[in-house]
mmCIF file of C-alpha atoms in Angstrom:
data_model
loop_
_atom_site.group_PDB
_atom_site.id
_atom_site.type_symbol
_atom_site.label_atom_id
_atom_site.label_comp_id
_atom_site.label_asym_id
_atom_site.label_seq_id
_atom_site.Cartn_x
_atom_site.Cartn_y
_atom_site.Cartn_z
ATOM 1 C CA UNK A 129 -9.265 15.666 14.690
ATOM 2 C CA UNK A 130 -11.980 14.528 17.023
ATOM 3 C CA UNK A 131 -14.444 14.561 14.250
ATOM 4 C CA UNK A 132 -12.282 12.424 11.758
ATOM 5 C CA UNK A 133 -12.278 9.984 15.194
ATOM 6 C CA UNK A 134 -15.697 9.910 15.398
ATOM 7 C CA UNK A 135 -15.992 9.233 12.064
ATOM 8 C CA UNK A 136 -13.647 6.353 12.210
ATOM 9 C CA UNK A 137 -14.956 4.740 15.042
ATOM 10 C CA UNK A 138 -18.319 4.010 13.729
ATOM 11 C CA UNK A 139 -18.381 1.899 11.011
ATOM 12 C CA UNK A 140 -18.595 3.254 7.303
ATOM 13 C CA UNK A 141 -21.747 2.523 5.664
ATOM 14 C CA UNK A 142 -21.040 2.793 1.890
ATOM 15 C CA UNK A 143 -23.469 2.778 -0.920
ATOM 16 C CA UNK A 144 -22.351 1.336 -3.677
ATOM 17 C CA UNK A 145 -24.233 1.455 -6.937
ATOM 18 C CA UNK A 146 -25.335 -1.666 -8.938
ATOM 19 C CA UNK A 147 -24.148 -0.164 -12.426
ATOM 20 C CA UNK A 148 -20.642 0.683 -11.188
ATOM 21 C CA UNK A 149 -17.232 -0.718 -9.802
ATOM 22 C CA UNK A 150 -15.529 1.087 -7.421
ATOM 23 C CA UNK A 151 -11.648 -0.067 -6.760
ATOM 24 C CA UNK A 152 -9.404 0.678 -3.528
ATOM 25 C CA UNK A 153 -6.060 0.351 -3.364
ATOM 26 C CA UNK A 154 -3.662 0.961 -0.487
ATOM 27 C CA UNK A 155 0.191 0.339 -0.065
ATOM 28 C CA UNK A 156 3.097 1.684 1.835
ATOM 29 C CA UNK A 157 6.591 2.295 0.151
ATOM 30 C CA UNK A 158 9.294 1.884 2.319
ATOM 31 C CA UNK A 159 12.084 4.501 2.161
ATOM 32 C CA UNK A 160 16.100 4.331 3.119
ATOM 33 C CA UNK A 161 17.395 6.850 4.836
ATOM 34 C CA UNK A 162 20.372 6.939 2.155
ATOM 35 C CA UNK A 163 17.979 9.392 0.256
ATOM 36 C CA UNK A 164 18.519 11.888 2.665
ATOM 37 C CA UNK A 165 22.186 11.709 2.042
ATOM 38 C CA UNK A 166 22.113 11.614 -1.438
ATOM 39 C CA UNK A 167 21.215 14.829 -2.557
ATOM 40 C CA UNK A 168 23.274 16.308 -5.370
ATOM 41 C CA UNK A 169 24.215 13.195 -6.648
ATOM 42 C CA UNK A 170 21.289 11.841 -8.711
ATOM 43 C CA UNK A 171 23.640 8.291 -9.723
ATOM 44 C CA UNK A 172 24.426 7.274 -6.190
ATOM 45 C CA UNK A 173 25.760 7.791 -2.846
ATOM 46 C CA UNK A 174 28.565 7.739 -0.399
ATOM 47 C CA UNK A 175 28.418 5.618 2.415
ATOM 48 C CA UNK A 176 29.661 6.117 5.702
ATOM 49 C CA UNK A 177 32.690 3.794 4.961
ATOM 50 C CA UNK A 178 33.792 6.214 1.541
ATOM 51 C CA UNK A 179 32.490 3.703 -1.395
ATOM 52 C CA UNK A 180 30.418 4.491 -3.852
ATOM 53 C CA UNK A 181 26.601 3.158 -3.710
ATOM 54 C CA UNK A 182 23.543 3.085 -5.646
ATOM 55 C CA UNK A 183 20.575 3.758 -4.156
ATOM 56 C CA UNK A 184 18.786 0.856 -2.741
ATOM 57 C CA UNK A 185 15.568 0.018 -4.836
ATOM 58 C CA UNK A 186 12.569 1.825 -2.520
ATOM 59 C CA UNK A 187 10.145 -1.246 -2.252
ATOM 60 C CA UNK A 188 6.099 -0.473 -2.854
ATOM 61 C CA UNK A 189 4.884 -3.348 -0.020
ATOM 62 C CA UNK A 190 1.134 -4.504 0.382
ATOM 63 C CA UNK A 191 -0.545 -2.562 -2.092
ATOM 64 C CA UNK A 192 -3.772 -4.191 -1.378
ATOM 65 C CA UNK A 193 -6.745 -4.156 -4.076
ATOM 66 C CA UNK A 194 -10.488 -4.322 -3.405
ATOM 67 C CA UNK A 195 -13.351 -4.230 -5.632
ATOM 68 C CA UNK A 196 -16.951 -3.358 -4.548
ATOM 69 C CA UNK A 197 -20.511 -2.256 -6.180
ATOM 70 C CA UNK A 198 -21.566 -4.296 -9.379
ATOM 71 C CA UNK A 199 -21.359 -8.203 -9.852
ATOM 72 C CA UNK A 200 -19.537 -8.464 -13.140
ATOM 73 C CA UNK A 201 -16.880 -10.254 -14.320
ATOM 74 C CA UNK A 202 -13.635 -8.588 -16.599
ATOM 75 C CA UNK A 203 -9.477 -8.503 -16.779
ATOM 76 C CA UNK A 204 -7.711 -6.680 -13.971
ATOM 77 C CA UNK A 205 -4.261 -5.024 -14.884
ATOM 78 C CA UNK A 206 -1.532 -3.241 -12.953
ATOM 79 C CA UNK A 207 1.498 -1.488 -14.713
ATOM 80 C CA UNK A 208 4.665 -0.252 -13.296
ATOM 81 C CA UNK A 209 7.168 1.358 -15.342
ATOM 82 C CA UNK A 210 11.654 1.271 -14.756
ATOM 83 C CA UNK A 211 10.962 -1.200 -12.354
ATOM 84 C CA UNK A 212 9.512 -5.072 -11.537
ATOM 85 C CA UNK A 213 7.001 -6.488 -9.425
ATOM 86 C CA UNK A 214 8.324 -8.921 -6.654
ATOM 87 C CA UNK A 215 5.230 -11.132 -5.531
ATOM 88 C CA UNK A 216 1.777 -11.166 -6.750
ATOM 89 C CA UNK A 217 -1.042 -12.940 -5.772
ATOM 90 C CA UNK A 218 -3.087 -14.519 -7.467
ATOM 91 C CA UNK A 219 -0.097 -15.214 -9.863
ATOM 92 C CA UNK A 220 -1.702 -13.731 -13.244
ATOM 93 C CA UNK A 221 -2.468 -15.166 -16.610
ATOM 94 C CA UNK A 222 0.048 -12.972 -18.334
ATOM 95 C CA UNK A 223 3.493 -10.459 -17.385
ATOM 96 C CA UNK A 224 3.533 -8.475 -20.227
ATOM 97 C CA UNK A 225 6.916 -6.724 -20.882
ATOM 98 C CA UNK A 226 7.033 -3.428 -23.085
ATOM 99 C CA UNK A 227 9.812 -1.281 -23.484
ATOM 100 C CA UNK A 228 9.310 2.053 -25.713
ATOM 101 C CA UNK A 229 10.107 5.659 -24.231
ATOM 102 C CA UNK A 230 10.521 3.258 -20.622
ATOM 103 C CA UNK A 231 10.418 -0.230 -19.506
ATOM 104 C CA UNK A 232 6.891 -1.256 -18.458
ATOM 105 C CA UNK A 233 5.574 -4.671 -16.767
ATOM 106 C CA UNK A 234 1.899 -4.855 -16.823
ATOM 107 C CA UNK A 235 0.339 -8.242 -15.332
ATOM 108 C CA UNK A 236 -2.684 -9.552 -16.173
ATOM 109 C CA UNK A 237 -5.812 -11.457 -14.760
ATOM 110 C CA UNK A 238 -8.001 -12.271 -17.469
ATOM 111 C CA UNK A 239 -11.538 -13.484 -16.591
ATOM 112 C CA UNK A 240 -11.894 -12.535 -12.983
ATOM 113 C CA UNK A 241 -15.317 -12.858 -11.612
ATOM 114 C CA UNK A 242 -16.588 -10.089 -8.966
ATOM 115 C CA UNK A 243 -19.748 -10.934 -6.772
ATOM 116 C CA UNK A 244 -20.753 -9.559 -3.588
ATOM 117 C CA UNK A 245 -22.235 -13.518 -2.758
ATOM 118 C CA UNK A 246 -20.334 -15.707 -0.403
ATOM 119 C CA UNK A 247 -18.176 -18.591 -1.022
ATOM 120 C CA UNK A 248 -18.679 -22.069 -0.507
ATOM 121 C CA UNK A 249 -17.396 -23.411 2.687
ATOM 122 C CA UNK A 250 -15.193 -25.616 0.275
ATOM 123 C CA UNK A 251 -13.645 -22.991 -2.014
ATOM 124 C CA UNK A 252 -13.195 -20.839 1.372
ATOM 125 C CA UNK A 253 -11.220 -23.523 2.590
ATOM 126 C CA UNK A 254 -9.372 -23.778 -0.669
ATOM 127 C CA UNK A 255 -8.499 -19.921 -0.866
ATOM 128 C CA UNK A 256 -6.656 -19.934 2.326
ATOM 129 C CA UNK A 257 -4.769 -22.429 1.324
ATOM 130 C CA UNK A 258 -3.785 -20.455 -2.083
ATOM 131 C CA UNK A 259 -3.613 -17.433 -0.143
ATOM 132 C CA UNK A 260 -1.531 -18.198 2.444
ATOM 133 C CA UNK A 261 0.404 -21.752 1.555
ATOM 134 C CA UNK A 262 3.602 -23.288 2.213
ATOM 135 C CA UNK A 263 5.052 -20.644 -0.610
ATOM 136 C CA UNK A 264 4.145 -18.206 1.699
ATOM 137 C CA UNK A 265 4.515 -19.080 4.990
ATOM 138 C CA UNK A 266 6.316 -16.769 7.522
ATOM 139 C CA UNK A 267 5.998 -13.753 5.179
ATOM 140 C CA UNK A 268 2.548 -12.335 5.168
ATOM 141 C CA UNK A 269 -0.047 -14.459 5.837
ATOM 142 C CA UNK A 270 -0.084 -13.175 9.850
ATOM 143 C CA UNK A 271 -1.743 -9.985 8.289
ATOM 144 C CA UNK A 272 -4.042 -11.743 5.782
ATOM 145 C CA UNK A 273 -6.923 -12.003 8.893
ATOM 146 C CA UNK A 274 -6.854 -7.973 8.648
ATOM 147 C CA UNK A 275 -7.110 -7.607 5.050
ATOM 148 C CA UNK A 276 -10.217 -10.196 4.893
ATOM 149 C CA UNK A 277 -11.950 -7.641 8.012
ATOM 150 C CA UNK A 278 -12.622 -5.830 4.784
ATOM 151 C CA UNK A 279 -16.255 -5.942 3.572
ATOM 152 C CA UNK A 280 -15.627 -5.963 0.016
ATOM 153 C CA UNK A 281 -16.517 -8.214 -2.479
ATOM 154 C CA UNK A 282 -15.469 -11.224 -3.507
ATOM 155 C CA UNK A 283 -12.961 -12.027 -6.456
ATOM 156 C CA UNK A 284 -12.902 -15.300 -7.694
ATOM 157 C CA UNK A 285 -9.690 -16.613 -10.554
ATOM 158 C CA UNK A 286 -10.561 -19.645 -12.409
ATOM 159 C CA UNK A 287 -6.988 -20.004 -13.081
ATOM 160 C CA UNK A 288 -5.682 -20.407 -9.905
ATOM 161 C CA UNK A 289 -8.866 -21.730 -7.838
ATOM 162 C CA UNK A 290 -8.170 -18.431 -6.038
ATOM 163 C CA UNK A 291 -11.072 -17.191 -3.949
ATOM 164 C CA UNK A 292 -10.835 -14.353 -1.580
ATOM 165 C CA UNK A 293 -11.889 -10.712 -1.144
ATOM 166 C CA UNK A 294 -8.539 -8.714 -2.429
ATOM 167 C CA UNK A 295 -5.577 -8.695 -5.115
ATOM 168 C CA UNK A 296 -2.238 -8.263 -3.376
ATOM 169 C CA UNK A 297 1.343 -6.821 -5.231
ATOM 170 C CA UNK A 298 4.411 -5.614 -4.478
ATOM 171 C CA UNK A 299 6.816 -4.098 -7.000
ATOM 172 C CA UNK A 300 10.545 -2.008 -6.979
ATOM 173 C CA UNK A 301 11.166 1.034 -8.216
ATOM 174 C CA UNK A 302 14.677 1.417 -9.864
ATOM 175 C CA UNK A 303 14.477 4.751 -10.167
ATOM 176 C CA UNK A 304 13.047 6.794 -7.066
ATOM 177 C CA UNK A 305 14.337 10.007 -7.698
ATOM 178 C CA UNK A 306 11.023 11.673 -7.053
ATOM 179 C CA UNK A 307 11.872 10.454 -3.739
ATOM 180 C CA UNK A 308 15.337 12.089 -3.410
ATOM 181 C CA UNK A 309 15.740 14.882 -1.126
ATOM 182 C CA UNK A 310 15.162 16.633 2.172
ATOM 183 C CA UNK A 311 12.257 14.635 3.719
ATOM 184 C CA UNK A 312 11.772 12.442 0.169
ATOM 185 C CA UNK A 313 10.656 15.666 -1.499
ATOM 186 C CA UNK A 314 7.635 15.736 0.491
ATOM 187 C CA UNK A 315 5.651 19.188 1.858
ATOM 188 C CA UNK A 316 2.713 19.025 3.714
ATOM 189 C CA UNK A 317 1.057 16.763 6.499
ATOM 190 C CA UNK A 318 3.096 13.674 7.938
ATOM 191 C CA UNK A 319 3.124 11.702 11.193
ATOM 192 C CA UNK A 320 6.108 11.509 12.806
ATOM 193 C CA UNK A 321 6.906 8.486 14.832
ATOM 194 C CA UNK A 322 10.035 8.193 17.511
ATOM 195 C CA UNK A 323 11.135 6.577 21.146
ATOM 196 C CA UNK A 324 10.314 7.516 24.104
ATOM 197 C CA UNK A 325 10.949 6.159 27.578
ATOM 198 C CA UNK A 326 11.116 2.852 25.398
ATOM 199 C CA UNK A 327 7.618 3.002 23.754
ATOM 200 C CA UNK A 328 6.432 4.255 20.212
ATOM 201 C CA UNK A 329 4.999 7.334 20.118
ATOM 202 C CA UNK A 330 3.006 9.517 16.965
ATOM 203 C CA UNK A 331 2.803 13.049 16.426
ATOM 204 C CA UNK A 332 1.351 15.140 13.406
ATOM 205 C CA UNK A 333 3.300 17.557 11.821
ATOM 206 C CA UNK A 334 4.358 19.586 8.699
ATOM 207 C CA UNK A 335 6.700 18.980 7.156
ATOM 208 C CA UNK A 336 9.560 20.456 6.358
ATOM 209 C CA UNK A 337 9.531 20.569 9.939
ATOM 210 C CA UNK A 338 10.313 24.107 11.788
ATOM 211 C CA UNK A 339 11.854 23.397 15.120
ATOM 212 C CA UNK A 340 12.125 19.846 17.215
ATOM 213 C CA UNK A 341 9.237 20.631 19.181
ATOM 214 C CA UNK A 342 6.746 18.252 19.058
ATOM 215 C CA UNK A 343 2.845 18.724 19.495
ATOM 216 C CA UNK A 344 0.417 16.190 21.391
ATOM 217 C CA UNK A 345 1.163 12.543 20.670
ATOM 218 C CA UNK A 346 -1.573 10.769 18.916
ATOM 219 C CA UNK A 347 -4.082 7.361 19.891
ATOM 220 C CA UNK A 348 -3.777 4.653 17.349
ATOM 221 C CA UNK A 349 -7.385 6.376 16.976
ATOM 222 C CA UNK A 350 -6.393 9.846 15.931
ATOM 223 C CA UNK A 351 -3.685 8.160 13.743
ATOM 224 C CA UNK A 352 -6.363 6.181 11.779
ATOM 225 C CA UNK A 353 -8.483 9.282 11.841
ATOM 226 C CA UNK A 354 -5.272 10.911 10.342
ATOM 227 C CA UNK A 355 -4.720 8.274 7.644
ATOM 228 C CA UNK A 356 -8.695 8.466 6.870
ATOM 229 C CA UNK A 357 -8.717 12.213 5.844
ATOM 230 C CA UNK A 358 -5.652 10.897 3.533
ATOM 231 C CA UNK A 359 -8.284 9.042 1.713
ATOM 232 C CA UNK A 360 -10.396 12.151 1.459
ATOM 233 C CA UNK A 361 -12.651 10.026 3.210
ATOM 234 C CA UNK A 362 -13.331 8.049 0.191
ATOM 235 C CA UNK A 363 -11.735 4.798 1.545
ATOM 236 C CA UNK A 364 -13.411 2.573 4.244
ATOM 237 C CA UNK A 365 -12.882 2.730 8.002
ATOM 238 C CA UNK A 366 -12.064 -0.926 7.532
ATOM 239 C CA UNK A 367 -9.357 -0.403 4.982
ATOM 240 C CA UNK A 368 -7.707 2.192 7.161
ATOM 241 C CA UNK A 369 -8.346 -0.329 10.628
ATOM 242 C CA UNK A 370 -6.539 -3.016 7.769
ATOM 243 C CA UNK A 371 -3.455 -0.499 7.299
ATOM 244 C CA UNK A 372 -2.438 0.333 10.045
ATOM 245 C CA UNK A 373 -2.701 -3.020 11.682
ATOM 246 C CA UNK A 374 -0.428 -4.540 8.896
ATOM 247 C CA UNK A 375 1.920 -1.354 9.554
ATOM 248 C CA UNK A 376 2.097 -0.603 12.806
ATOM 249 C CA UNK A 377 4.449 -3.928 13.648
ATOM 250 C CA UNK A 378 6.762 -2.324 11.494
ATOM 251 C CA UNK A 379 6.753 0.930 13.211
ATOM 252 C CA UNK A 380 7.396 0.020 16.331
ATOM 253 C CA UNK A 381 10.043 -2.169 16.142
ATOM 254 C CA UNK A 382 12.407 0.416 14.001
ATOM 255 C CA UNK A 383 11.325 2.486 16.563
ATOM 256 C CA UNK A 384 11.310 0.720 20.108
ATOM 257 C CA UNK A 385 14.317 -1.453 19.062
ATOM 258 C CA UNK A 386 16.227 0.178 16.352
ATOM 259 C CA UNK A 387 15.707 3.805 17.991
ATOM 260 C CA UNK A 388 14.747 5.382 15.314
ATOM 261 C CA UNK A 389 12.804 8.444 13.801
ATOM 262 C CA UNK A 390 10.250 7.645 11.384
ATOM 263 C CA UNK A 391 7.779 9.682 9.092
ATOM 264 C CA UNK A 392 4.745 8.707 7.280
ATOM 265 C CA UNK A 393 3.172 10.566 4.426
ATOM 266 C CA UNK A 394 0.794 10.822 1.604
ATOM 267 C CA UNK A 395 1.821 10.483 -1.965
ATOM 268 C CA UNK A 396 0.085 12.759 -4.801
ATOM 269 C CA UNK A 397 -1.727 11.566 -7.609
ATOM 270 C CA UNK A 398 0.899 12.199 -9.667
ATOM 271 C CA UNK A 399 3.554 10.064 -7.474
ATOM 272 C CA UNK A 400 0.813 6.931 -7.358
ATOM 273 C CA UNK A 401 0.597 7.029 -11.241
ATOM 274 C CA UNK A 402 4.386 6.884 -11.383
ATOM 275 C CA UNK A 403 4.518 3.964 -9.097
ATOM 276 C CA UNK A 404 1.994 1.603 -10.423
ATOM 277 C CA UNK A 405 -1.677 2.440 -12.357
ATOM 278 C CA UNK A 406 -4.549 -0.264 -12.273
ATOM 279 C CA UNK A 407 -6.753 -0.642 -14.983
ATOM 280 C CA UNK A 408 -10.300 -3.042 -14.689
ATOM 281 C CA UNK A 409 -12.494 -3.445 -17.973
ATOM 282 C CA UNK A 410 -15.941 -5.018 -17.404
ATOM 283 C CA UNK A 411 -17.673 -6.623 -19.666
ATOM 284 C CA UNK A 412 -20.558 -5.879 -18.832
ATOM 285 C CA UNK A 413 -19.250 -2.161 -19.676
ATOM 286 C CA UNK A 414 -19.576 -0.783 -16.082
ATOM 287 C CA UNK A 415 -17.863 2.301 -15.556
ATOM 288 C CA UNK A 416 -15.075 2.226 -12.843
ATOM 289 C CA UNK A 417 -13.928 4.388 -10.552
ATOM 290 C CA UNK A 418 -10.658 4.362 -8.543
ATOM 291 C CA UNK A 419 -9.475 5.358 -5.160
ATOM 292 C CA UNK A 420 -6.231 4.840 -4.136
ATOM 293 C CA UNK A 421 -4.003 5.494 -0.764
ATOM 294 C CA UNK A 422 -0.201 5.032 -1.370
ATOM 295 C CA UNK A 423 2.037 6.072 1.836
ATOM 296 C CA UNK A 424 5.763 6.995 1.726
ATOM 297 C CA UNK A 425 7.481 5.900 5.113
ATOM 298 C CA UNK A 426 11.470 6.662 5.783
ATOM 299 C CA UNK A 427 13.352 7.556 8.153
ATOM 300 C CA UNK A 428 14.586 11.239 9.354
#
């Protein structure tokens, strides 16, 4: 743990090759506690009152997209299958709608440009304004500052006039059974977040968990240095710093004012491809290569 610290504190140096794309994506999906109740009955739920529920859809918030390494210039694609995306920015040139084995929505921006060279002070001035306009005012632009921290490149839409150094989505999943059970299914590391004497406090744990005792609360730090190893280390300390900035907010206030238990946790490959899977072609032919960090976060 003190390593992983160390190694967040100082700032990553990457090296990114100029034949190659490298993507990073990171999102949180938020979790209701009804899918702790709800085991043994894969079509719903009963509430507390005796109805009949379904289960609410689990939301995938700020997946956040970078690109880094070559200038180049291509179409950028995300799919999600049995469910829809809610917001995306830019707004894409196409929303493609397929439905074979599953329903799929793939959207599509077609012509993107990629270059590690700044903006003009004009088009900067221009891509705040797309990025965080009267369409979305009051619902994320507070974190934007955080996300543009990031020393990636920039990605520039001729559609839109959009200018700025990330892709933002958010989708629903209509069907999160993967998520259904003791602890959403998951086994392994998770940090635990709870109240105490009316602050937030982090531990790291296994889960399932063993017994209530609880091990050495964590620095915002360690918890960074917890969400880096996550990564494998192959995302950047300022992608992680971005993260948990955007997150923490969140955290706190289920837990300081709602007085509640929360726990944060990795998804597997396997659960990020059934959530959403990105897909970049280059023209110039550049191979790509993807890293992604998804979270679950719920309640216990």
């Amino acid at each position: 743990m003190i390593l992983m610290a160390c190694v967040l504190a100082n700032v990553l140096l990457a090296e990114w090759a100029d034949d190659m794309v490298y993507i990073h994506e990171w999102g949180v999906i938020e979790m209701d506690e009804a899918y702790l109740q709800a085991r043994g009955c894969p079509d719903g739920y009963i509430d507390e009152y005796g109805y009949f529920r379904d289960y609410p859809m689990a939301q995938v918030t700020a997946p956040v997209v970078y690109f880094y390494g070559a200038d180049c210039s291509g179409t950028f694609s995300v799919s999600i299958r049995d469910g829809s995306f809610t917001l995306l920015l830019p707004y894409p040139d196409s929303l493609a709608h397929e439905i074979d084995a599953e329903v799929c929505y793939t959207a599509v921006w077609e012509y993107l440009t990629i270059t590690s060279s700044e903006p003009s002070i004009a088009a900067t001035t221009e891509a705040a304004y797309v990025t965080t306009g009267p369409e979305f005012e009051n619902y994320f632009d507070w974190a934007v500052p955080f996300w543009r921290m990031v020393p990636a490149n920039h990605i520039r839409y001729p559609s839109t006039g959009y200018d700025d150094v990330f892709i933002y989505y958010e989708s629903g999943m209509s069907n999160p059974e993967m998520f259904i059970g003791e602890y959403y299914n998951h086994v392994g590391e998770a940090l635990i977040f709870f109240p105490e004497d009316g602050e937030m406090v982090c531990v790291n744990a296994t889960v399932p968990l063993e017994s209530d005792a609880m091990g050495e609360t964590l620095s915002d730090l360690e918890i960074m240095a917890v969400l880096y190893s996550w990564g494998d280390g192959a995302m950047l300390a300022e992608e992680i710093a971005a993260l948990w900035k955007t997150w923490k907010p969140l955290l706190r206030t289920r837990c300081q004012l709602e007085n509640l238990t929360m726990m944060l946790f990795p998804l597997t490959d396997r659960q990020e491809s059934i959530v959403s899977t990105l897909s970049f072609v280059p023209v110039e032919n550049f191979p790509v290569q993807y890293e992604r960090l998804l979270l679950g976060l719920g309640t216990i």
